[in-house]
Tab-separated table of C-alpha atoms in Angstrom:
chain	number	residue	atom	x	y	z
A	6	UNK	CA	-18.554	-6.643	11.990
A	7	UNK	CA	-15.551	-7.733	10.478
A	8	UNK	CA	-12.005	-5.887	10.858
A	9	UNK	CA	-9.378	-6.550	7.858
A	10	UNK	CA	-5.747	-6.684	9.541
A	11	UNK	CA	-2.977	-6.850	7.293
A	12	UNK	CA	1.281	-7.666	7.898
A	13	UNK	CA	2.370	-8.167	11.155
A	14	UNK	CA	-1.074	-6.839	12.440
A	15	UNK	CA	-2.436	-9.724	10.501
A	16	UNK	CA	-0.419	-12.249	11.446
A	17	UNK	CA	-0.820	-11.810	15.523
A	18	UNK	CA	-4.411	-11.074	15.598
A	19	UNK	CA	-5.924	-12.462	12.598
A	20	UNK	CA	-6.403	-11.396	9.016
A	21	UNK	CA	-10.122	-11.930	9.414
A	22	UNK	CA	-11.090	-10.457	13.209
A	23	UNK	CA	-15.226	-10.766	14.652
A	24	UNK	CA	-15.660	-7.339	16.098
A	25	UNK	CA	-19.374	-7.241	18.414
A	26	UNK	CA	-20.595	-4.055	16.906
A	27	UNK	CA	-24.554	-3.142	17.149
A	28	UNK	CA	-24.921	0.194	16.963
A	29	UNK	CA	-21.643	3.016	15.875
A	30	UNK	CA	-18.365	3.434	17.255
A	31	UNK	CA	-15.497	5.808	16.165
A	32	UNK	CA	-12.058	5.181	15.454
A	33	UNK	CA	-10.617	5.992	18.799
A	34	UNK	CA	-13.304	3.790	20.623
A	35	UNK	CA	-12.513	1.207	18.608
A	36	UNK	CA	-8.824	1.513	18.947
A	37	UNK	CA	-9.579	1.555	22.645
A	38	UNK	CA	-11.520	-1.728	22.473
A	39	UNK	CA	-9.474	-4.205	20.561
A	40	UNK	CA	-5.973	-2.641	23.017
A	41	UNK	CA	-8.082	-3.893	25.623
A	42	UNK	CA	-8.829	-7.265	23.780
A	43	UNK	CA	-5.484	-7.478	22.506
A	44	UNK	CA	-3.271	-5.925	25.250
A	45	UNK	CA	0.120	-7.351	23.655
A	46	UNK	CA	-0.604	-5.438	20.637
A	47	UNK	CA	-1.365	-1.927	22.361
A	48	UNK	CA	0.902	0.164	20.933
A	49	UNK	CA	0.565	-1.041	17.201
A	50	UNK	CA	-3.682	-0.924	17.309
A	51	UNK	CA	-2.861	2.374	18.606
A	52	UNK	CA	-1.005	3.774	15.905
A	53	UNK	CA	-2.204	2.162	13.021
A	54	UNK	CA	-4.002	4.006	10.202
A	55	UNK	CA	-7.463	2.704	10.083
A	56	UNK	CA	-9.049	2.386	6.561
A	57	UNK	CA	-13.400	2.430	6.469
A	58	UNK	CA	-14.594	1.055	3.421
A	59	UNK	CA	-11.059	1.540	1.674
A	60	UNK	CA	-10.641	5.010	2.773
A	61	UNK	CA	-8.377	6.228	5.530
A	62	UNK	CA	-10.469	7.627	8.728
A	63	UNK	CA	-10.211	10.116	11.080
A	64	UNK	CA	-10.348	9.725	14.507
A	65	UNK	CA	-13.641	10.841	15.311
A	66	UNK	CA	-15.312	9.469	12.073
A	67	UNK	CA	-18.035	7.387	13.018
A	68	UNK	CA	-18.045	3.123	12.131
A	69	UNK	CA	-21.624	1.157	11.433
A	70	UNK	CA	-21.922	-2.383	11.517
A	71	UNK	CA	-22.154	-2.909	7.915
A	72	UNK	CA	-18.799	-0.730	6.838
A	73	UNK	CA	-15.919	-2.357	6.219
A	74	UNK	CA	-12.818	-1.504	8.702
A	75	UNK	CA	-9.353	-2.224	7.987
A	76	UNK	CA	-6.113	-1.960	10.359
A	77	UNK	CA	-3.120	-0.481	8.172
A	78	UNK	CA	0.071	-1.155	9.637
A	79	UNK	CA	3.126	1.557	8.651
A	80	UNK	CA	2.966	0.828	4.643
A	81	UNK	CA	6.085	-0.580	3.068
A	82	UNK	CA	5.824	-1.025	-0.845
A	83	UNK	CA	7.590	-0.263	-3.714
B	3	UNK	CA	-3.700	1.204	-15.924
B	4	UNK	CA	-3.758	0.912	-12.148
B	5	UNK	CA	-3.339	-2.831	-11.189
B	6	UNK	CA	-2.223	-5.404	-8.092
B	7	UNK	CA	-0.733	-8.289	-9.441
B	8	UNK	CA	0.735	-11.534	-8.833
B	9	UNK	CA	2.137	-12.006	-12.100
B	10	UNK	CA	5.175	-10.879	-13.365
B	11	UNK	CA	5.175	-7.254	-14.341
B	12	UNK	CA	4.979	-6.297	-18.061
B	13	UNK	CA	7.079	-3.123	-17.707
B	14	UNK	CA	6.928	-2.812	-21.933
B	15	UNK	CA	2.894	-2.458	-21.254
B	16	UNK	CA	2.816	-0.096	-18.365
B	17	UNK	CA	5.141	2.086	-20.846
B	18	UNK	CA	2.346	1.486	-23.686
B	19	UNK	CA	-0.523	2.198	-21.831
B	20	UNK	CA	0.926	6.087	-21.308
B	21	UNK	CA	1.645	6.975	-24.941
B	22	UNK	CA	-0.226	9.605	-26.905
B	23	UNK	CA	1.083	11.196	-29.986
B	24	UNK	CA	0.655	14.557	-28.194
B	25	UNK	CA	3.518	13.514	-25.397
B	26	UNK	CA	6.926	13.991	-26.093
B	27	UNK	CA	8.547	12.611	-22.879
B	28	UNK	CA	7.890	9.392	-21.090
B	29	UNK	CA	9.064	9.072	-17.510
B	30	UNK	CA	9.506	5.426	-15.896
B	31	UNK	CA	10.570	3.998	-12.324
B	32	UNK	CA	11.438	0.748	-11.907
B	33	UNK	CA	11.710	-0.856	-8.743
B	34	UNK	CA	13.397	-4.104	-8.078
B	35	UNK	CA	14.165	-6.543	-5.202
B	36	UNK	CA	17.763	-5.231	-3.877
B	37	UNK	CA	20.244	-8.291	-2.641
B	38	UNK	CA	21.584	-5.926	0.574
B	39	UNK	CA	19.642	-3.934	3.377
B	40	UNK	CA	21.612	-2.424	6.079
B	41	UNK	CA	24.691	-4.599	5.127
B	42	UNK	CA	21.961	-7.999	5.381
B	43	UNK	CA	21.312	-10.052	2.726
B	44	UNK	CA	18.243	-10.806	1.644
B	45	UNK	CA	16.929	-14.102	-0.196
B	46	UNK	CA	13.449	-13.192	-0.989
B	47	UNK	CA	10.568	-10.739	-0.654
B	48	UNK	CA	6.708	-11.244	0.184
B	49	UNK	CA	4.465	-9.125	-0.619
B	50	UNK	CA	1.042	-8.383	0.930
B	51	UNK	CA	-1.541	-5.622	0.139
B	52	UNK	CA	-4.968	-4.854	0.609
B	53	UNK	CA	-5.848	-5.346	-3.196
B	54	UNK	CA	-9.164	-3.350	-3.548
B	55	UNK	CA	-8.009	-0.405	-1.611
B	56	UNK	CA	-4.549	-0.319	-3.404
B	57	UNK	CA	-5.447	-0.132	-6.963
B	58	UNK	CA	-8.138	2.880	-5.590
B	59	UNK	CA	-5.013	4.643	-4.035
B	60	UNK	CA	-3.263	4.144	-7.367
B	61	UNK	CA	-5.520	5.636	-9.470
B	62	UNK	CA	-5.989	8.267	-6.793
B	63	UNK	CA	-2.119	8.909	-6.581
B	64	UNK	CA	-2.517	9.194	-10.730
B	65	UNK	CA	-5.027	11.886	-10.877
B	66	UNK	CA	-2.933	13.881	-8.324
B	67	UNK	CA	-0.053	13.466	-10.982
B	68	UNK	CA	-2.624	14.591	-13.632
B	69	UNK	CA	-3.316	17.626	-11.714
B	70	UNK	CA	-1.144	18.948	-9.680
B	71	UNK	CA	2.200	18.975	-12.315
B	72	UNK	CA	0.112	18.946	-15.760
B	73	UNK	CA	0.935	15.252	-16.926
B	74	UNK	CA	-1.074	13.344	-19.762
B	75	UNK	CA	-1.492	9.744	-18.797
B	76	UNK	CA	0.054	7.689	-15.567
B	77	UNK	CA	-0.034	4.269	-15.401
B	78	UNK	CA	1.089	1.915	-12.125
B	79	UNK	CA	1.460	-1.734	-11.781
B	80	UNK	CA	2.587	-3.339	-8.182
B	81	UNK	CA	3.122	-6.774	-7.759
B	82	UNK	CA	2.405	-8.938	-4.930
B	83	UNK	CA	3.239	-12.292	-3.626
B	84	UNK	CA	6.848	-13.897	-3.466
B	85	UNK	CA	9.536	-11.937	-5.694
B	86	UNK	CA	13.611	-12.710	-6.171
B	87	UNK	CA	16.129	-10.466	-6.089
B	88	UNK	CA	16.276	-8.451	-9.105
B	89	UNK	CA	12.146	-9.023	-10.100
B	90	UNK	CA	10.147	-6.130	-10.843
B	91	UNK	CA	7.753	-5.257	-7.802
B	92	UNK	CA	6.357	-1.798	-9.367
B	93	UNK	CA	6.822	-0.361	-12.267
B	94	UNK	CA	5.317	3.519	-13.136
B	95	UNK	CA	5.033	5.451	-16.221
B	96	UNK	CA	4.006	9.320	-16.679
B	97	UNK	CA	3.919	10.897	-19.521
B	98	UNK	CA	3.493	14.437	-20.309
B	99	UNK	CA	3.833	17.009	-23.586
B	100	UNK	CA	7.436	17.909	-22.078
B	101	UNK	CA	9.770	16.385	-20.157
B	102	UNK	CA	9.922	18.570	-17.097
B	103	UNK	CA	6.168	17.448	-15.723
B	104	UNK	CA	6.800	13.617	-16.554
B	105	UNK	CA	10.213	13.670	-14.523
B	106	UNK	CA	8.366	15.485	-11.692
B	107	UNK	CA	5.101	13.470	-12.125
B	108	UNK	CA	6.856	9.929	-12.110
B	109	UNK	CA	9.007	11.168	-9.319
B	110	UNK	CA	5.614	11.878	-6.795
B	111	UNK	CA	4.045	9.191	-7.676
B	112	UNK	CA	6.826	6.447	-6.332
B	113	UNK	CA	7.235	9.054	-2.962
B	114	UNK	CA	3.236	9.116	-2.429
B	115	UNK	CA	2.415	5.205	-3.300
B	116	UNK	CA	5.618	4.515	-0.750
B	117	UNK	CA	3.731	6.893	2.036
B	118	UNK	CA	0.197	5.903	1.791
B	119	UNK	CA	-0.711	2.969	-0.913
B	120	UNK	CA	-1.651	-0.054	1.949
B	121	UNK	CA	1.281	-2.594	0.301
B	122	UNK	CA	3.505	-4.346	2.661
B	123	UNK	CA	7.048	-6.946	2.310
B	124	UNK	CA	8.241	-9.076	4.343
B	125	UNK	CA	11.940	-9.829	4.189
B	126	UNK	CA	13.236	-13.269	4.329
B	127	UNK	CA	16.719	-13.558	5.102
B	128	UNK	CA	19.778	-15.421	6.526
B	129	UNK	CA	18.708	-14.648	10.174
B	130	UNK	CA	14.646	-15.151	9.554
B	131	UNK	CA	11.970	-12.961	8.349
B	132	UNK	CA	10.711	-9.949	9.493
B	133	UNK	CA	7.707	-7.312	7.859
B	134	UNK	CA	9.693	-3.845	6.843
């Protein structure tokens, strides 16, 4: 699976990240796996919004390998 | 009209694309790249955003103007990529039969696409760059 990380997400981890996934995962796992990947980063995976298939997710809402997951640092436009 | 661009932002089109001979008030924001932030100067902006989820949040954030304050016809345009002070990085247009809704409908959709719309900048400066 691939996970879409934008700004400064983007820049430290990769806009483009590989993500193992074979079966489902929620949001919190998934936070809980790329902190431990990307220990540096901790507090911002954990804080993020995360974005499935261009909607905002819950915590508990469920990922499949074939959805499309995006990390959504604090927003800033306008 | 509910568009991510990288091209300089018509603002006389977003204001077209709202007009219908039943609306007698027009409401536009227009926001620019400011010089000062905190007292820093700034010599550019970058934007960033996550296109295909942006324009869905701005025509989401446009049927929330439709409904919830009684507005005819919103129209956003956001542009991306490297902007100058005093370029044109949004521009918004509501209107609505009266002026009351189209003040109030202009003025919630700049708050919401500031809270949720994924669109990021990155400041570049005399001492470096960092994302806002």
């Amino acid at each position: 699976m691939k996970i879409l990380c934008f700004a400064d997400l983007g820049e430290k981890i990769g806009k483009n990240v590989e993500f193992p996934l074979e079966t489902t995962i929620t949001v919190r796992e998934l936070r809980e796996k790329l902190s431990e990947q990307y220990p540096l980063y901790q507090q911002q995976l954990q804080t993020c919004m995360v974005a499935i298939n261009q909607t905002y997710a819950e915590e508990e809402t469920v990922i499949s390998p074939d959805d499309v997951v995006a990390l959504i640092p604090p927003v800033s436009g306008g | 009209m509910f568009v991510i661009t990288q091209d300089k932002i018509d603002v006389q089109a977003v204001i077209e694309a709202v007009q219908d001979p039943h609306c007698g008030g027009t409401c536009t924001f227009i926001g620019t790249v400011r010089d000062l932030t905190d007292g820093k100067k700034t010599a550019y902006l970058e934007y960033e955003a996550y296109e295909e989820m942006a324009e869905k949040m701005l025509k989401q954030i446009g049927d929330e103007v439709l409904k919830q304050f009684g507005c005819s016809h919103v129209a956003i345009s956001h542009r991306i990529g490297r902007l100058e002070i005093g370029d044109v990085a949004v521009a918004i247009a509501v209107s609505a039969p009266h002026r009351k809704e189209a003040f109030e409908g202009c003025r919630y959709a700049i708050e919401k696409l500031k809270q949720v719309v994924p669109i990021w900048k990155k400041e570049f400066g005399e001492d470096g760059s960092y994302w806002v």
